[in-house]
PDB file of C-alpha atoms in Angstrom:
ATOM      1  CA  UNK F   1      -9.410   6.635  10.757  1.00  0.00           C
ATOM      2  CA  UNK F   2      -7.446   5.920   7.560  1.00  0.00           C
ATOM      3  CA  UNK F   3      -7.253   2.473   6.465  1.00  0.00           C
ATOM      4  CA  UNK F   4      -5.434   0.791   3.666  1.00  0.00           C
ATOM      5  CA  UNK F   5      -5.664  -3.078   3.205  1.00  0.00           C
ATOM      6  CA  UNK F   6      -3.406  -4.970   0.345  1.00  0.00           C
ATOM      7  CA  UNK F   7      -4.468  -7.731  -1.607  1.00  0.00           C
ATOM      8  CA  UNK F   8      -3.234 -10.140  -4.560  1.00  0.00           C
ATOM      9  CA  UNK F   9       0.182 -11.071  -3.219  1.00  0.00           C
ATOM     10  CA  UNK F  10       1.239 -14.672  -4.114  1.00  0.00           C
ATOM     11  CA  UNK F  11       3.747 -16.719  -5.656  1.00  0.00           C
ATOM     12  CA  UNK F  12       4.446 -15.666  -9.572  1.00  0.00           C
ATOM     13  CA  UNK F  13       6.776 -17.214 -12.026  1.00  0.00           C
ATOM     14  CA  UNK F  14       9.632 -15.362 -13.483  1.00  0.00           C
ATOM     15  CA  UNK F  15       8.460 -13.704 -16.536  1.00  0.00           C
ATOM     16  CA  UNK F  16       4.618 -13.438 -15.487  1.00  0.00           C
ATOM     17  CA  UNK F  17       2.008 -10.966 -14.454  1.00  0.00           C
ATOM     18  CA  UNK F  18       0.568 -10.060 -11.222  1.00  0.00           C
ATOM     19  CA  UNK F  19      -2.068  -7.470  -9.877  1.00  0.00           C
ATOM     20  CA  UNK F  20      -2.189  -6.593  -6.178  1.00  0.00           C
ATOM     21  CA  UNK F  21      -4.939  -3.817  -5.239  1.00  0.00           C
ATOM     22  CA  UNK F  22      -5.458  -1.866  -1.895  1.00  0.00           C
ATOM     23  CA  UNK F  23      -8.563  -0.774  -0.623  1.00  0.00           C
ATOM     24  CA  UNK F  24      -8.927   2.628   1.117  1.00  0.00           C
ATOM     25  CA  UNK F  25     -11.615   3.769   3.848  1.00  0.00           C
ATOM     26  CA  UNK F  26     -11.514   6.944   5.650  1.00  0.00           C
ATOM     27  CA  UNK F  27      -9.858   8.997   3.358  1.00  0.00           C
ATOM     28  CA  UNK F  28     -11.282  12.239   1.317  1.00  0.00           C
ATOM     29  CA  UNK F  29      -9.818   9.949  -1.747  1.00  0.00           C
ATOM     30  CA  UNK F  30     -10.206  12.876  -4.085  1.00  0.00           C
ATOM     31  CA  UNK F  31      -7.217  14.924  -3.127  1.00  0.00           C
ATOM     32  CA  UNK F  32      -5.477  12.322  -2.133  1.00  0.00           C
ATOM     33  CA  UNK F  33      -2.165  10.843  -3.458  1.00  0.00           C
ATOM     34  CA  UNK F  34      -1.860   6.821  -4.029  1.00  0.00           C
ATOM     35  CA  UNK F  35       1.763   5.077  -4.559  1.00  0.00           C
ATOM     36  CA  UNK F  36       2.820   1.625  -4.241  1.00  0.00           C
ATOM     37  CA  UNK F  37       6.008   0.867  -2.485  1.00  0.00           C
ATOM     38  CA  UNK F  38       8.030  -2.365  -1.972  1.00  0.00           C
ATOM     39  CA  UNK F  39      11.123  -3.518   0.374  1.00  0.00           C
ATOM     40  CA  UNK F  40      12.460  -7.057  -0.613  1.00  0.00           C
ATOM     41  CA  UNK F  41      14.790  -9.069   1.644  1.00  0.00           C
ATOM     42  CA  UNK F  42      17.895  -6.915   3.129  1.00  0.00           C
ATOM     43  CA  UNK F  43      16.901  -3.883   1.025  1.00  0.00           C
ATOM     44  CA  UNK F  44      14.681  -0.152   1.931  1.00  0.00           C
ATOM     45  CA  UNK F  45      11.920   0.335   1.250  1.00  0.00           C
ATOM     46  CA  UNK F  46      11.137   1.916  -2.098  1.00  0.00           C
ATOM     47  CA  UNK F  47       8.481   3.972  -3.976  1.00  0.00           C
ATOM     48  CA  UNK F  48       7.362   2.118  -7.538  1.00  0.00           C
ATOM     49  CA  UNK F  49       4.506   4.011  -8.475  1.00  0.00           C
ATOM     50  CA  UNK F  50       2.133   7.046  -7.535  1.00  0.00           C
ATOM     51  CA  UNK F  51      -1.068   8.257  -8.803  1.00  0.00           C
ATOM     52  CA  UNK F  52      -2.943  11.270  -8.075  1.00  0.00           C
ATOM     53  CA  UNK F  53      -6.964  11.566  -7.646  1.00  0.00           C
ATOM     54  CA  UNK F  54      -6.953  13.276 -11.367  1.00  0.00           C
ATOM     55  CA  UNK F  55      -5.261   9.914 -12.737  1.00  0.00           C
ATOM     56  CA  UNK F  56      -1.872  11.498 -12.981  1.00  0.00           C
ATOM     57  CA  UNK F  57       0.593   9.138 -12.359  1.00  0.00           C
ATOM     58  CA  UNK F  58       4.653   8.826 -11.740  1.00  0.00           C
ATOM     59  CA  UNK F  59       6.971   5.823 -11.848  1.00  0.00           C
ATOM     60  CA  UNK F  60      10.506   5.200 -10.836  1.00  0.00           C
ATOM     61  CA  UNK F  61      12.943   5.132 -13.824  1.00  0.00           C
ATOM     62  CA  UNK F  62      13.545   1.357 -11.828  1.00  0.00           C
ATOM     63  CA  UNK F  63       9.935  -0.326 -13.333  1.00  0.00           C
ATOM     64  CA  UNK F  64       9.014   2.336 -15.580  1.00  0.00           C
ATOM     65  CA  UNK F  65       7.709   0.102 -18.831  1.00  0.00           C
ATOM     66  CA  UNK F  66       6.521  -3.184 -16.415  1.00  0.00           C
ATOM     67  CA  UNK F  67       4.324  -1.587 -14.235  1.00  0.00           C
ATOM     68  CA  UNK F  68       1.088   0.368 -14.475  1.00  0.00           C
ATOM     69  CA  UNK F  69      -0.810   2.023 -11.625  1.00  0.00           C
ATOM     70  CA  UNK F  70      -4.464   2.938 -11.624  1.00  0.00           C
ATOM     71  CA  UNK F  71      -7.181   3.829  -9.103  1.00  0.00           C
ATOM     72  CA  UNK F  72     -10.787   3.301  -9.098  1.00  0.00           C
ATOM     73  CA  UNK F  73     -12.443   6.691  -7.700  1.00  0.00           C
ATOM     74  CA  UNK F  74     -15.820   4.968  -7.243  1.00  0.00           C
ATOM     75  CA  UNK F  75     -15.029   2.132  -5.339  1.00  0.00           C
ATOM     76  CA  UNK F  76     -11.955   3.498  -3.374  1.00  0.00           C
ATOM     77  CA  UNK F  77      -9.382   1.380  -4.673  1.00  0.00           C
ATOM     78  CA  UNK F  78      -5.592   1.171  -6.376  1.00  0.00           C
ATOM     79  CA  UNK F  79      -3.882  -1.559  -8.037  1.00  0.00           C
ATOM     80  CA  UNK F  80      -0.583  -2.277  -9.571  1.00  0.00           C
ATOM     81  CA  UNK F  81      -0.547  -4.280 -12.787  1.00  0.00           C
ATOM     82  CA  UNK F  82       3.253  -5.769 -12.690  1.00  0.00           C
ATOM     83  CA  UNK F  83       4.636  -7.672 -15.880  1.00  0.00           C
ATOM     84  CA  UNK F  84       7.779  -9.632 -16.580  1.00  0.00           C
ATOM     85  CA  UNK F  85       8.125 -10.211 -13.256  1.00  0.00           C
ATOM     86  CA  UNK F  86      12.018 -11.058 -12.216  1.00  0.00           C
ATOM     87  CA  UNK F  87      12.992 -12.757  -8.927  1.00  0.00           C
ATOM     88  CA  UNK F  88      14.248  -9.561  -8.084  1.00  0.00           C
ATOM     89  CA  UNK F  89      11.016  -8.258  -7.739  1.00  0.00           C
ATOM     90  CA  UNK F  90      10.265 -10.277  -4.538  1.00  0.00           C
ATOM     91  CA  UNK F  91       9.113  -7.990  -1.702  1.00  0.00           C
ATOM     92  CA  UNK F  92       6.681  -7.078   0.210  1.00  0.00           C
ATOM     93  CA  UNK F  93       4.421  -4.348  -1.304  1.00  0.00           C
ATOM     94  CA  UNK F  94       3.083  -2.154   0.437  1.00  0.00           C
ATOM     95  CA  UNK F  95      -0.043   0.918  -0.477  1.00  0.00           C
ATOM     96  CA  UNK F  96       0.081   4.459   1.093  1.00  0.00           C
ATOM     97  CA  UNK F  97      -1.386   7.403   0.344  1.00  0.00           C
ATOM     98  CA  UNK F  98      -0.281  11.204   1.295  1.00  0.00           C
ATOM     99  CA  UNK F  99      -2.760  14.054   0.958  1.00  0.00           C
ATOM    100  CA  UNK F 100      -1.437  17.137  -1.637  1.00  0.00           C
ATOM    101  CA  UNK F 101       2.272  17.130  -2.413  1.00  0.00           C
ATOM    102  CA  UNK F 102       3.844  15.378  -6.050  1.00  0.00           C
ATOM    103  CA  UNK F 103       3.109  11.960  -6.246  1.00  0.00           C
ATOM    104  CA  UNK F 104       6.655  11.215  -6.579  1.00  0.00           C
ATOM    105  CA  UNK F 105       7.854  12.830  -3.717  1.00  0.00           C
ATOM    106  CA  UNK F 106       8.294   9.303  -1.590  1.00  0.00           C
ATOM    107  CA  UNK F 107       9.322  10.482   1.415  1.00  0.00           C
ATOM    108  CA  UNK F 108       5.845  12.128   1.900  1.00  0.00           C
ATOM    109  CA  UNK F 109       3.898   8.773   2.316  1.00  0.00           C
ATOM    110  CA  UNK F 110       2.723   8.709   5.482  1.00  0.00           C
ATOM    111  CA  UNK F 111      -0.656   6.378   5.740  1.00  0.00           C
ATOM    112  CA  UNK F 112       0.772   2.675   5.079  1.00  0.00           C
ATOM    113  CA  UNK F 113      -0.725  -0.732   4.713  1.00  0.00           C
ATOM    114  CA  UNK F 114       0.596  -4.104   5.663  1.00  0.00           C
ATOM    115  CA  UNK F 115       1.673  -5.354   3.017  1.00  0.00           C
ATOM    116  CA  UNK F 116       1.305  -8.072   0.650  1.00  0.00           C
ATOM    117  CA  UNK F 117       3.738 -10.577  -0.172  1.00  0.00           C
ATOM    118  CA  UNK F 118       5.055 -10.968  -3.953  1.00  0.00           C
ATOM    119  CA  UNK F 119       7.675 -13.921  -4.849  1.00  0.00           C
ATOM    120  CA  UNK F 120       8.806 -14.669  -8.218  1.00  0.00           C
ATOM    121  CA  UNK F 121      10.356 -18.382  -8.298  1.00  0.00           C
ATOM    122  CA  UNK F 122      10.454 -20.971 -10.825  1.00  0.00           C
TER     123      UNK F 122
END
């Protein structure tokens, strides 16, 4: 059974840094594919970030330059180092993972988390 579980959501100020991770179990993590997603209030869902088990990794043109994704092999894990954070960046950010494909093909995703929350607020 695949399992994904979020962590490092909180409350950020505009301007600084946050790192959420997401822990994986029951996955042959190797050939798998790891992307972050987010959906903030009235908006869909979108992908941020993907990453594949050879370290290869995508981002949308959106947060390309504030955010950097990276996955620990060894101890089953991805985490998404976000900078300059706006208020705009409030969501609720979600891990999945997809097995084969482009890591940038978002539609794909089809193992989800639930979520961590991320506010920026002064």
């Amino acid at each position: 059974h695949v399992q994904l579980v979020e962590s490092g959501g909180g409350s950020v100020q505009p301007g600084g840094s946050l790192r959420i991770s997401c822990a994986a179990s029951g996955y042959y993590w190797t050939s798998s594919r790891m992307g972050w997603f987010r959906q903030g209030p009235g908006k869909e869902r979108e992908g941020l970030a993907g990453v594949s088990g050879g370290g290869i990794t995508i981002y949308d043109n959106s947060v390309r330059g504030r955010i950097s994704i990276s996955r620990d092999v060894g101890k089953n894990t991805v985490s998404l180092e976000m900078n300059s954070l706006k208020s705009d960046d409030t969501a609720i950010y979600y891990c999945a993972a997809k097995y084969g494909g482009n890591c940038g093909d978002w539609a794909q995703y089809n193992n989800w988390g639930q979520g961590t929350q991320v506010t920026v607020s002064s």
